Amino acid sequence: MAVEEEGLRVFQSVKIKIGEAKNIPPYPGPNRMRDCYCTVNLDQEEVFRTKIVEKSLCPFYGEDFYCEIPRSFRHLSFYVFDREVFRRGSSIGKVAVKKEDLQKYHGKDTWFQLQPVSADSEVQGKVHLELRLSEVITDSGVINHKLATRVLECQGLPIVNGQCDPYAAVSLLGPSRSEAKKTKVKRKTNNPQFEEVFYFEVTRPLSYTKRQFDVEEEDVDKLALRVDLWNASNLKFGDEFLGGVRVPLRVLGQAGVHDAWYFLQPRENGGKSVKVEELGSLRLNIVYTEDHVFPSEHYTPLRDLLLHSANVEPVSASTANILGEVCREKQEAAIPLVRLFLHYGKIVPFISAIAHAEVNRTQDPNTIFRGNSLTSKCIDETMKLAGMHYLQVTLKPIIDEICTEHKSCEIDPVKLKESENLETNRENLRHYVDRIFNVITTSGVRCPTVMCDIFFSLRESAATRFQVDQDVRYTAVSSFIFLRFFAPAILSPNLFHLRPHHPDPATSRTLTLISKTIQTLGSLAKSKSVSFSAQSAFSLWTSFEFQCKQFKSNTFLDLISTSGKWDQKSIETPIMLKEGFMIKRAQGRNRFGLKNFKKRWFRLTNHEFTYHRTKGEGALCSIPIENILAVERLEEESFKMKNMFQVIQPERALYIQANNCVEARDWIDILTKVSQCNRKRLSVYHPSAYLNGHWLCCKLSADAAPGCTPCTGSLPANIQLDVDGDRETERIYSLFSTYMTKLIKMQEACGSKSVYDGPEQEEYSTFVIDDPQETYKTLKQIVSAVQTLEQQHTKYKRDKFKKTKIGSQEHPIGDKSFQCYIRQQSESSTYSI
């Protein structure tokens, strides 16, 4: 979800690898081990949870998490919990990284010390204050000065134990004063509107000049205003601290007025004194990305260069190939390139061109496409994007079964446990491999068209290059479909959305054995040196059975590498797209029934959207996809609940609350995409609910009244290929900008190779340059396009800095920005004088 900023769209995303924790403090009871899990939080909102690692003080998670961040945030936090009795979790420690510090750890494996978790430090949100210093003449003629403090509102307060009933406590702090006053409690809201004013007497000498109050410096430094936010609790433990702010009165300046937003801060010295090293540490790899995307016309020069890549001769001189040459990792270049070419329907000619060039450079047919080249990485990424639902329908049922049954398949005598039987394990492995191999080799009709077209191109290039080797037309395709698609998905099902978490060690070992055996079967076992996995594969079947599998494999490879034979495949079997618990409001199908909120298990397939009392039970309600007319967010004020959205049907709307903002966005996106082609989709909708006989948004009384707000922009119907072309071009620009020194060095290499026709200089040997003149020409165009975009970004940053007003709702004053605010106000006063 993008944030609009004056014609520019800002996207935030984060990719996290949660590695492991170590030195977790032991449990105080007789069983000193802990059952630990880790959560990822945007501020205090949980957006992801790992599996529970039982009985360990050094739990290994090995889980990856990626999400688009749909809102502003201050901290990316990680909490380590111990599952205690009654399945409840108690926090052990946390890691909180400020948004502005995320770039320090970008892409690096980093050990973070766990910090103590206390109610005093768990704060979020902001408060709007207005301070005014005024003079009051008493009956006796003495001039006193009063500070009027107006607490206007708060936004984004944390929800404590499912509720937020906030109030503010305001006090004036100084050497001898501590006056506390409280606002009224605002029930059931974390965005309270207070609009209350408090007066404090400030009795000290002041000089009065030109109707302005010039407060003496030494007195101002001694006074400050303290505003604390509390959650009014009915529990015996008392009210919970939500955050506070301390405002020195010197912010009043000569004008005697101060109006600003503040970030709430933790309470000073509120936490317990715990030695940090006693809580252990957590290994994380964080990649936070913020894309600033300009209007499409700004990207035309660079985008045209990229999309023309397939037509450049030689292809090594193309813009896309040069990106792969200068990037440190080919994967960096492959991800945005594939998404861009898929978006514009040019992925097949591009991959065909770079694959043909790679095949022509390959000397041994046994090593074809075995390296981590740009070709291999681009095909991998294409299969991930275009083939995700193909994997779901092909592998997910059997993978779920393997992870649930926990049957041992260990056939290495060295690793065999005493209670296990080698023959039984061998039969278990054979059974699983047979089933998986059969579902793969009978799934050719469902292979996505774009993958078939690419495989056809690989097959033709390989067969033309190595005409003597009759098997190369199969190995060229099997090296991708088996070795880089199905086998990795079996090995790590969580990375391909086949399972929610990384499997336990025993199941992981089973999946490893199955994956290796499938690789062997798929690669035709041509290698003369037979590995352990190959020996295992041969030992599971007779020679005749193995030949039958080779025949089935070849038939499957023939089918998926025949271009134009199959149209876009329609999958009749329902595909599970997303499922999970959410809270729904009764739809009012019974006119006199209570419209209360209940927790239900929701399930979305390409056929219907259903909810159930719990997972595995029959559906309580089924909504056919063709009956979904729109999916939109529901304004928070409708039910005083966050993260709500509505699924609009012909007769009524289903109101649903997701568990967090990321999950709400994911559900809205996938429901919108799967229903995008419905002929009766709405163009307008009601952003608020129909309550008490009228729509809260437009106040119309008819429940069938047409909507008052345009529906959000249309999305492509293809779920996998929902790509923003301008955003991908912006990412490619960022890569070129990062590796600009390599672009310059590559230009030097072209000049050196053109002038000096001899042994290649060592510093330029890493670049593949087939045509120096054509490559230099492309490089010159790339540098020009990148520099033009660089100027646009510089201008945007400069203009944004000039317009940034510290203390505004968009840029509240924080612990590090107070001095900037004072300086900004000082400069503003100087300018006005």
PDB file of N, CA and C in Angstrom, residues 334-406:
ATOM      1  N   ALA A 334      17.824  -9.953 -10.642  1.00  0.00           N
ATOM      2  CA  ALA A 334      16.785 -10.814 -11.212  1.00  0.00           C
ATOM      3  C   ALA A 334      15.389 -10.454 -10.715  1.00  0.00           C
ATOM      4  N   ILE A 335      15.258 -10.132  -9.402  1.00  0.00           N
ATOM      5  CA  ILE A 335      13.925  -9.910  -8.834  1.00  0.00           C
ATOM      6  C   ILE A 335      13.194  -8.751  -9.519  1.00  0.00           C
ATOM      7  N   PRO A 336      13.756  -7.529  -9.589  1.00  0.00           N
ATOM      8  CA  PRO A 336      13.007  -6.454 -10.261  1.00  0.00           C
ATOM      9  C   PRO A 336      12.918  -6.637 -11.775  1.00  0.00           C
ATOM     10  N   LEU A 337      13.947  -7.239 -12.379  1.00  0.00           N
ATOM     11  CA  LEU A 337      13.900  -7.449 -13.839  1.00  0.00           C
ATOM     12  C   LEU A 337      12.748  -8.366 -14.221  1.00  0.00           C
ATOM     13  N   VAL A 338      12.628  -9.491 -13.537  1.00  0.00           N
ATOM     14  CA  VAL A 338      11.569 -10.454 -13.861  1.00  0.00           C
ATOM     15  C   VAL A 338      10.197  -9.827 -13.663  1.00  0.00           C
ATOM     16  N   ARG A 339      10.009  -9.120 -12.569  1.00  0.00           N
ATOM     17  CA  ARG A 339       8.710  -8.516 -12.302  1.00  0.00           C
ATOM     18  C   ARG A 339       8.371  -7.457 -13.351  1.00  0.00           C
ATOM     19  N   LEU A 340       9.372  -6.685 -13.777  1.00  0.00           N
ATOM     20  CA  LEU A 340       9.140  -5.671 -14.808  1.00  0.00           C
ATOM     21  C   LEU A 340       8.786  -6.311 -16.143  1.00  0.00           C
ATOM     22  N   PHE A 341       9.554  -7.316 -16.558  1.00  0.00           N
ATOM     23  CA  PHE A 341       9.291  -7.968 -17.852  1.00  0.00           C
ATOM     24  C   PHE A 341       7.977  -8.746 -17.833  1.00  0.00           C
ATOM     25  N   LEU A 342       7.624  -9.340 -16.698  1.00  0.00           N
ATOM     26  CA  LEU A 342       6.323 -10.006 -16.595  1.00  0.00           C
ATOM     27  C   LEU A 342       5.192  -8.997 -16.742  1.00  0.00           C
ATOM     28  N   HIS A 343       5.356  -7.841 -16.105  1.00  0.00           N
ATOM     29  CA  HIS A 343       4.319  -6.811 -16.148  1.00  0.00           C
ATOM     30  C   HIS A 343       4.043  -6.367 -17.579  1.00  0.00           C
ATOM     31  N   TYR A 344       5.092  -6.248 -18.385  1.00  0.00           N
ATOM     32  CA  TYR A 344       4.934  -5.773 -19.764  1.00  0.00           C
ATOM     33  C   TYR A 344       4.870  -6.908 -20.788  1.00  0.00           C
ATOM     34  N   GLY A 345       4.760  -8.161 -20.308  1.00  0.00           N
ATOM     35  CA  GLY A 345       4.589  -9.298 -21.218  1.00  0.00           C
ATOM     36  C   GLY A 345       5.803  -9.594 -22.075  1.00  0.00           C
ATOM     37  N   LYS A 346       7.014  -9.286 -21.571  1.00  0.00           N
ATOM     38  CA  LYS A 346       8.230  -9.487 -22.367  1.00  0.00           C
ATOM     39  C   LYS A 346       9.211 -10.451 -21.707  1.00  0.00           C
ATOM     40  N   ILE A 347       8.748 -11.235 -20.752  1.00  0.00           N
ATOM     41  CA  ILE A 347       9.660 -12.096 -20.013  1.00  0.00           C
ATOM     42  C   ILE A 347      10.191 -13.239 -20.877  1.00  0.00           C
ATOM     43  N   VAL A 348       9.350 -13.811 -21.739  1.00  0.00           N
ATOM     44  CA  VAL A 348       9.786 -14.963 -22.540  1.00  0.00           C
ATOM     45  C   VAL A 348      10.876 -14.563 -23.538  1.00  0.00           C
ATOM     46  N   PRO A 349      10.706 -13.508 -24.347  1.00  0.00           N
ATOM     47  CA  PRO A 349      11.808 -13.145 -25.253  1.00  0.00           C
ATOM     48  C   PRO A 349      13.089 -12.749 -24.527  1.00  0.00           C
ATOM     49  N   PHE A 350      12.974 -12.093 -23.364  1.00  0.00           N
ATOM     50  CA  PHE A 350      14.180 -11.694 -22.635  1.00  0.00           C
ATOM     51  C   PHE A 350      14.935 -12.914 -22.131  1.00  0.00           C
ATOM     52  N   ILE A 351      14.230 -13.836 -21.450  1.00  0.00           N
ATOM     53  CA  ILE A 351      14.909 -15.027 -20.927  1.00  0.00           C
ATOM     54  C   ILE A 351      15.423 -15.890 -22.076  1.00  0.00           C
ATOM     55  N   SER A 352      14.671 -15.962 -23.153  1.00  0.00           N
ATOM     56  CA  SER A 352      15.141 -16.738 -24.318  1.00  0.00           C
ATOM     57  C   SER A 352      16.465 -16.188 -24.833  1.00  0.00           C
ATOM     58  N   ALA A 353      16.587 -14.870 -24.876  1.00  0.00           N
ATOM     59  CA  ALA A 353      17.809 -14.243 -25.403  1.00  0.00           C
ATOM     60  C   ALA A 353      19.005 -14.506 -24.501  1.00  0.00           C
ATOM     61  N   ILE A 354      18.864 -14.287 -23.172  1.00  0.00           N
ATOM     62  CA  ILE A 354      20.024 -14.484 -22.288  1.00  0.00           C
ATOM     63  C   ILE A 354      20.335 -15.974 -22.113  1.00  0.00           C
ATOM     64  N   ALA A 355      19.306 -16.848 -22.194  1.00  0.00           N
ATOM     65  CA  ALA A 355      19.547 -18.292 -22.097  1.00  0.00           C
ATOM     66  C   ALA A 355      20.301 -18.790 -23.329  1.00  0.00           C
ATOM     67  N   HIS A 356      19.913 -18.298 -24.508  1.00  0.00           N
ATOM     68  CA  HIS A 356      20.584 -18.701 -25.748  1.00  0.00           C
ATOM     69  C   HIS A 356      22.063 -18.312 -25.700  1.00  0.00           C
ATOM     70  N   ALA A 357      22.340 -17.113 -25.170  1.00  0.00           N
ATOM     71  CA  ALA A 357      23.737 -16.667 -25.062  1.00  0.00           C
ATOM     72  C   ALA A 357      24.507 -17.533 -24.076  1.00  0.00           C
ATOM     73  N   GLU A 358      23.883 -17.910 -22.966  1.00  0.00           N
ATOM     74  CA  GLU A 358      24.562 -18.750 -21.978  1.00  0.00           C
ATOM     75  C   GLU A 358      24.820 -20.147 -22.517  1.00  0.00           C
ATOM     76  N   VAL A 359      23.861 -20.708 -23.231  1.00  0.00           N
ATOM     77  CA  VAL A 359      24.042 -22.041 -23.816  1.00  0.00           C
ATOM     78  C   VAL A 359      25.222 -22.032 -24.790  1.00  0.00           C
ATOM     79  N   ASN A 360      25.322 -20.975 -25.586  1.00  0.00           N
ATOM     80  CA  ASN A 360      26.422 -20.897 -26.558  1.00  0.00           C
ATOM     81  C   ASN A 360      27.786 -20.772 -25.888  1.00  0.00           C
ATOM     82  N   ARG A 361      27.824 -20.273 -24.638  1.00  0.00           N
ATOM     83  CA  ARG A 361      29.096 -20.184 -23.910  1.00  0.00           C
ATOM     84  C   ARG A 361      29.408 -21.472 -23.145  1.00  0.00           C
ATOM     85  N   THR A 362      28.442 -22.390 -23.021  1.00  0.00           N
ATOM     86  CA  THR A 362      28.620 -23.636 -22.281  1.00  0.00           C
ATOM     87  C   THR A 362      29.340 -24.669 -23.146  1.00  0.00           C
ATOM     88  N   GLN A 363      30.382 -25.293 -22.577  1.00  0.00           N
ATOM     89  CA  GLN A 363      31.178 -26.269 -23.333  1.00  0.00           C
ATOM     90  C   GLN A 363      30.737 -27.717 -23.085  1.00  0.00           C
ATOM     91  N   ASP A 364      30.247 -28.006 -21.881  1.00  0.00           N
ATOM     92  CA  ASP A 364      29.887 -29.371 -21.504  1.00  0.00           C
ATOM     93  C   ASP A 364      28.380 -29.450 -21.277  1.00  0.00           C
ATOM     94  N   PRO A 365      27.653 -30.287 -22.007  1.00  0.00           N
ATOM     95  CA  PRO A 365      26.198 -30.384 -21.824  1.00  0.00           C
ATOM     96  C   PRO A 365      25.794 -30.822 -20.428  1.00  0.00           C
ATOM     97  N   ASN A 366      26.694 -31.495 -19.684  1.00  0.00           N
ATOM     98  CA  ASN A 366      26.364 -31.930 -18.322  1.00  0.00           C
ATOM     99  C   ASN A 366      26.342 -30.779 -17.326  1.00  0.00           C
ATOM    100  N   THR A 367      26.877 -29.625 -17.707  1.00  0.00           N
ATOM    101  CA  THR A 367      26.909 -28.471 -16.788  1.00  0.00           C
ATOM    102  C   THR A 367      25.943 -27.374 -17.218  1.00  0.00           C
ATOM    103  N   ILE A 368      25.033 -27.695 -18.127  1.00  0.00           N
ATOM    104  CA  ILE A 368      24.134 -26.666 -18.653  1.00  0.00           C
ATOM    105  C   ILE A 368      23.210 -26.128 -17.548  1.00  0.00           C
ATOM    106  N   PHE A 369      23.190 -24.806 -17.417  1.00  0.00           N
ATOM    107  CA  PHE A 369      22.340 -24.094 -16.439  1.00  0.00           C
ATOM    108  C   PHE A 369      22.598 -24.551 -15.001  1.00  0.00           C
ATOM    109  N   ARG A 370      23.799 -24.956 -14.690  1.00  0.00           N
ATOM    110  CA  ARG A 370      24.094 -25.405 -13.332  1.00  0.00           C
ATOM    111  C   ARG A 370      24.658 -24.281 -12.454  1.00  0.00           C
ATOM    112  N   GLY A 371      25.070 -23.158 -13.042  1.00  0.00           N
ATOM    113  CA  GLY A 371      25.636 -22.062 -12.259  1.00  0.00           C
ATOM    114  C   GLY A 371      24.575 -21.057 -11.823  1.00  0.00           C
ATOM    115  N   ASN A 372      24.992 -20.135 -10.950  1.00  0.00           N
ATOM    116  CA  ASN A 372      24.078 -19.080 -10.484  1.00  0.00           C
ATOM    117  C   ASN A 372      24.201 -17.861 -11.390  1.00  0.00           C
ATOM    118  N   SER A 373      23.835 -18.064 -12.636  1.00  0.00           N
ATOM    119  CA  SER A 373      23.927 -16.995 -13.628  1.00  0.00           C
ATOM    120  C   SER A 373      22.664 -16.136 -13.581  1.00  0.00           C
ATOM    121  N   LEU A 374      22.679 -15.015 -14.331  1.00  0.00           N
ATOM    122  CA  LEU A 374      21.488 -14.178 -14.422  1.00  0.00           C
ATOM    123  C   LEU A 374      20.328 -14.968 -15.022  1.00  0.00           C
ATOM    124  N   THR A 375      20.625 -15.828 -16.004  1.00  0.00           N
ATOM    125  CA  THR A 375      19.576 -16.659 -16.619  1.00  0.00           C
ATOM    126  C   THR A 375      18.901 -17.548 -15.575  1.00  0.00           C
ATOM    127  N   SER A 376      19.726 -18.264 -14.798  1.00  0.00           N
ATOM    128  CA  SER A 376      19.180 -19.184 -13.795  1.00  0.00           C
ATOM    129  C   SER A 376      18.348 -18.443 -12.762  1.00  0.00           C
ATOM    130  N   LYS A 377      18.852 -17.309 -12.274  1.00  0.00           N
ATOM    131  CA  LYS A 377      18.132 -16.554 -11.255  1.00  0.00           C
ATOM    132  C   LYS A 377      16.828 -15.972 -11.800  1.00  0.00           C
ATOM    133  N   CYS A 378      16.841 -15.530 -13.054  1.00  0.00           N
ATOM    134  CA  CYS A 378      15.612 -14.984 -13.661  1.00  0.00           C
ATOM    135  C   CYS A 378      14.555 -16.070 -13.845  1.00  0.00           C
ATOM    136  N   ILE A 379      14.969 -17.255 -14.257  1.00  0.00           N
ATOM    137  CA  ILE A 379      14.007 -18.348 -14.423  1.00  0.00           C
ATOM    138  C   ILE A 379      13.474 -18.785 -13.059  1.00  0.00           C
ATOM    139  N   ASP A 380      14.363 -18.847 -12.047  1.00  0.00           N
ATOM    140  CA  ASP A 380      13.910 -19.183 -10.687  1.00  0.00           C
ATOM    141  C   ASP A 380      12.825 -18.213 -10.230  1.00  0.00           C
ATOM    142  N   GLU A 381      13.077 -16.931 -10.415  1.00  0.00           N
ATOM    143  CA  GLU A 381      12.131 -15.909  -9.952  1.00  0.00           C
ATOM    144  C   GLU A 381      10.820 -15.982 -10.724  1.00  0.00           C
ATOM    145  N   THR A 382      10.899 -16.256 -12.029  1.00  0.00           N
ATOM    146  CA  THR A 382       9.688 -16.391 -12.846  1.00  0.00           C
ATOM    147  C   THR A 382       8.840 -17.560 -12.366  1.00  0.00           C
ATOM    148  N   MET A 383       9.492 -18.681 -12.062  1.00  0.00           N
ATOM    149  CA  MET A 383       8.742 -19.846 -11.589  1.00  0.00           C
ATOM    150  C   MET A 383       8.083 -19.559 -10.243  1.00  0.00           C
ATOM    151  N   LYS A 384       8.771 -18.818  -9.366  1.00  0.00           N
ATOM    152  CA  LYS A 384       8.181 -18.478  -8.069  1.00  0.00           C
ATOM    153  C   LYS A 384       6.931 -17.635  -8.239  1.00  0.00           C
ATOM    154  N   LEU A 385       6.985 -16.672  -9.163  1.00  0.00           N
ATOM    155  CA  LEU A 385       5.850 -15.764  -9.341  1.00  0.00           C
ATOM    156  C   LEU A 385       4.706 -16.432 -10.098  1.00  0.00           C
ATOM    157  N   ALA A 386       5.031 -17.038 -11.230  1.00  0.00           N
ATOM    158  CA  ALA A 386       3.979 -17.589 -12.090  1.00  0.00           C
ATOM    159  C   ALA A 386       3.512 -18.970 -11.643  1.00  0.00           C
ATOM    160  N   GLY A 387       4.367 -19.679 -10.877  1.00  0.00           N
ATOM    161  CA  GLY A 387       4.046 -21.067 -10.560  1.00  0.00           C
ATOM    162  C   GLY A 387       3.605 -21.328  -9.136  1.00  0.00           C
ATOM    163  N   MET A 388       3.339 -20.272  -8.354  1.00  0.00           N
ATOM    164  CA  MET A 388       3.001 -20.483  -6.944  1.00  0.00           C
ATOM    165  C   MET A 388       1.721 -21.291  -6.767  1.00  0.00           C
ATOM    166  N   HIS A 389       0.704 -21.001  -7.533  1.00  0.00           N
ATOM    167  CA  HIS A 389      -0.552 -21.758  -7.405  1.00  0.00           C
ATOM    168  C   HIS A 389      -0.434 -23.155  -8.015  1.00  0.00           C
ATOM    169  N   TYR A 390       0.437 -23.279  -9.001  1.00  0.00           N
ATOM    170  CA  TYR A 390       0.745 -24.608  -9.552  1.00  0.00           C
ATOM    171  C   TYR A 390       1.342 -25.486  -8.452  1.00  0.00           C
ATOM    172  N   LEU A 391       2.249 -24.926  -7.658  1.00  0.00           N
ATOM    173  CA  LEU A 391       2.809 -25.664  -6.520  1.00  0.00           C
ATOM    174  C   LEU A 391       1.728 -26.005  -5.504  1.00  0.00           C
ATOM    175  N   GLN A 392       0.862 -25.028  -5.218  1.00  0.00           N
ATOM    176  CA  GLN A 392      -0.186 -25.238  -4.217  1.00  0.00           C
ATOM    177  C   GLN A 392      -1.048 -26.447  -4.557  1.00  0.00           C
ATOM    178  N   VAL A 393      -1.521 -26.493  -5.783  1.00  0.00           N
ATOM    179  CA  VAL A 393      -2.453 -27.558  -6.149  1.00  0.00           C
ATOM    180  C   VAL A 393      -1.732 -28.890  -6.342  1.00  0.00           C
ATOM    181  N   THR A 394      -0.440 -28.852  -6.664  1.00  0.00           N
ATOM    182  CA  THR A 394       0.307 -30.085  -6.922  1.00  0.00           C
ATOM    183  C   THR A 394       0.868 -30.699  -5.651  1.00  0.00           C
ATOM    184  N   LEU A 395       1.516 -29.897  -4.804  1.00  0.00           N
ATOM    185  CA  LEU A 395       2.272 -30.449  -3.679  1.00  0.00           C
ATOM    186  C   LEU A 395       1.628 -30.276  -2.304  1.00  0.00           C
ATOM    187  N   LYS A 396       0.831 -29.243  -2.122  1.00  0.00           N
ATOM    188  CA  LYS A 396       0.390 -28.922  -0.758  1.00  0.00           C
ATOM    189  C   LYS A 396      -0.321 -30.081  -0.051  1.00  0.00           C
ATOM    190  N   PRO A 397      -1.249 -30.809  -0.689  1.00  0.00           N
ATOM    191  CA  PRO A 397      -1.929 -31.888   0.051  1.00  0.00           C
ATOM    192  C   PRO A 397      -0.967 -32.937   0.607  1.00  0.00           C
ATOM    193  N   ILE A 398      -0.004 -33.375  -0.198  1.00  0.00           N
ATOM    194  CA  ILE A 398       0.911 -34.428   0.264  1.00  0.00           C
ATOM    195  C   ILE A 398       1.919 -33.877   1.268  1.00  0.00           C
ATOM    196  N   ILE A 399       2.333 -32.614   1.110  1.00  0.00           N
ATOM    197  CA  ILE A 399       3.254 -32.000   2.086  1.00  0.00           C
ATOM    198  C   ILE A 399       2.551 -31.866   3.445  1.00  0.00           C
ATOM    199  N   ASP A 400       1.295 -31.444   3.429  1.00  0.00           N
ATOM    200  CA  ASP A 400       0.523 -31.361   4.678  1.00  0.00           C
ATOM    201  C   ASP A 400       0.446 -32.721   5.362  1.00  0.00           C
ATOM    202  N   GLU A 401       0.246 -33.761   4.575  1.00  0.00           N
ATOM    203  CA  GLU A 401       0.128 -35.119   5.119  1.00  0.00           C
ATOM    204  C   GLU A 401       1.445 -35.560   5.759  1.00  0.00           C
ATOM    205  N   ILE A 402       2.561 -35.285   5.088  1.00  0.00           N
ATOM    206  CA  ILE A 402       3.878 -35.678   5.610  1.00  0.00           C
ATOM    207  C   ILE A 402       4.157 -34.965   6.931  1.00  0.00           C
ATOM    208  N   CYS A 403       3.830 -33.663   6.985  1.00  0.00           N
ATOM    209  CA  CYS A 403       4.096 -32.875   8.199  1.00  0.00           C
ATOM    210  C   CYS A 403       3.179 -33.269   9.350  1.00  0.00           C
ATOM    211  N   THR A 404       2.029 -33.855   9.038  1.00  0.00           N
ATOM    212  CA  THR A 404       1.070 -34.245  10.081  1.00  0.00           C
ATOM    213  C   THR A 404       1.340 -35.653  10.595  1.00  0.00           C
ATOM    214  N   GLU A 405       1.748 -36.581   9.712  1.00  0.00           N
ATOM    215  CA  GLU A 405       1.905 -37.995  10.093  1.00  0.00           C
ATOM    216  C   GLU A 405       3.173 -38.268  10.902  1.00  0.00           C
ATOM    217  N   HIS A 406       4.240 -37.538  10.647  1.00  0.00           N
ATOM    218  CA  HIS A 406       5.516 -37.712  11.371  1.00  0.00           C
ATOM    219  C   HIS A 406       6.074 -39.134  11.252  1.00  0.00           C
TER     220      HIS A 406
END
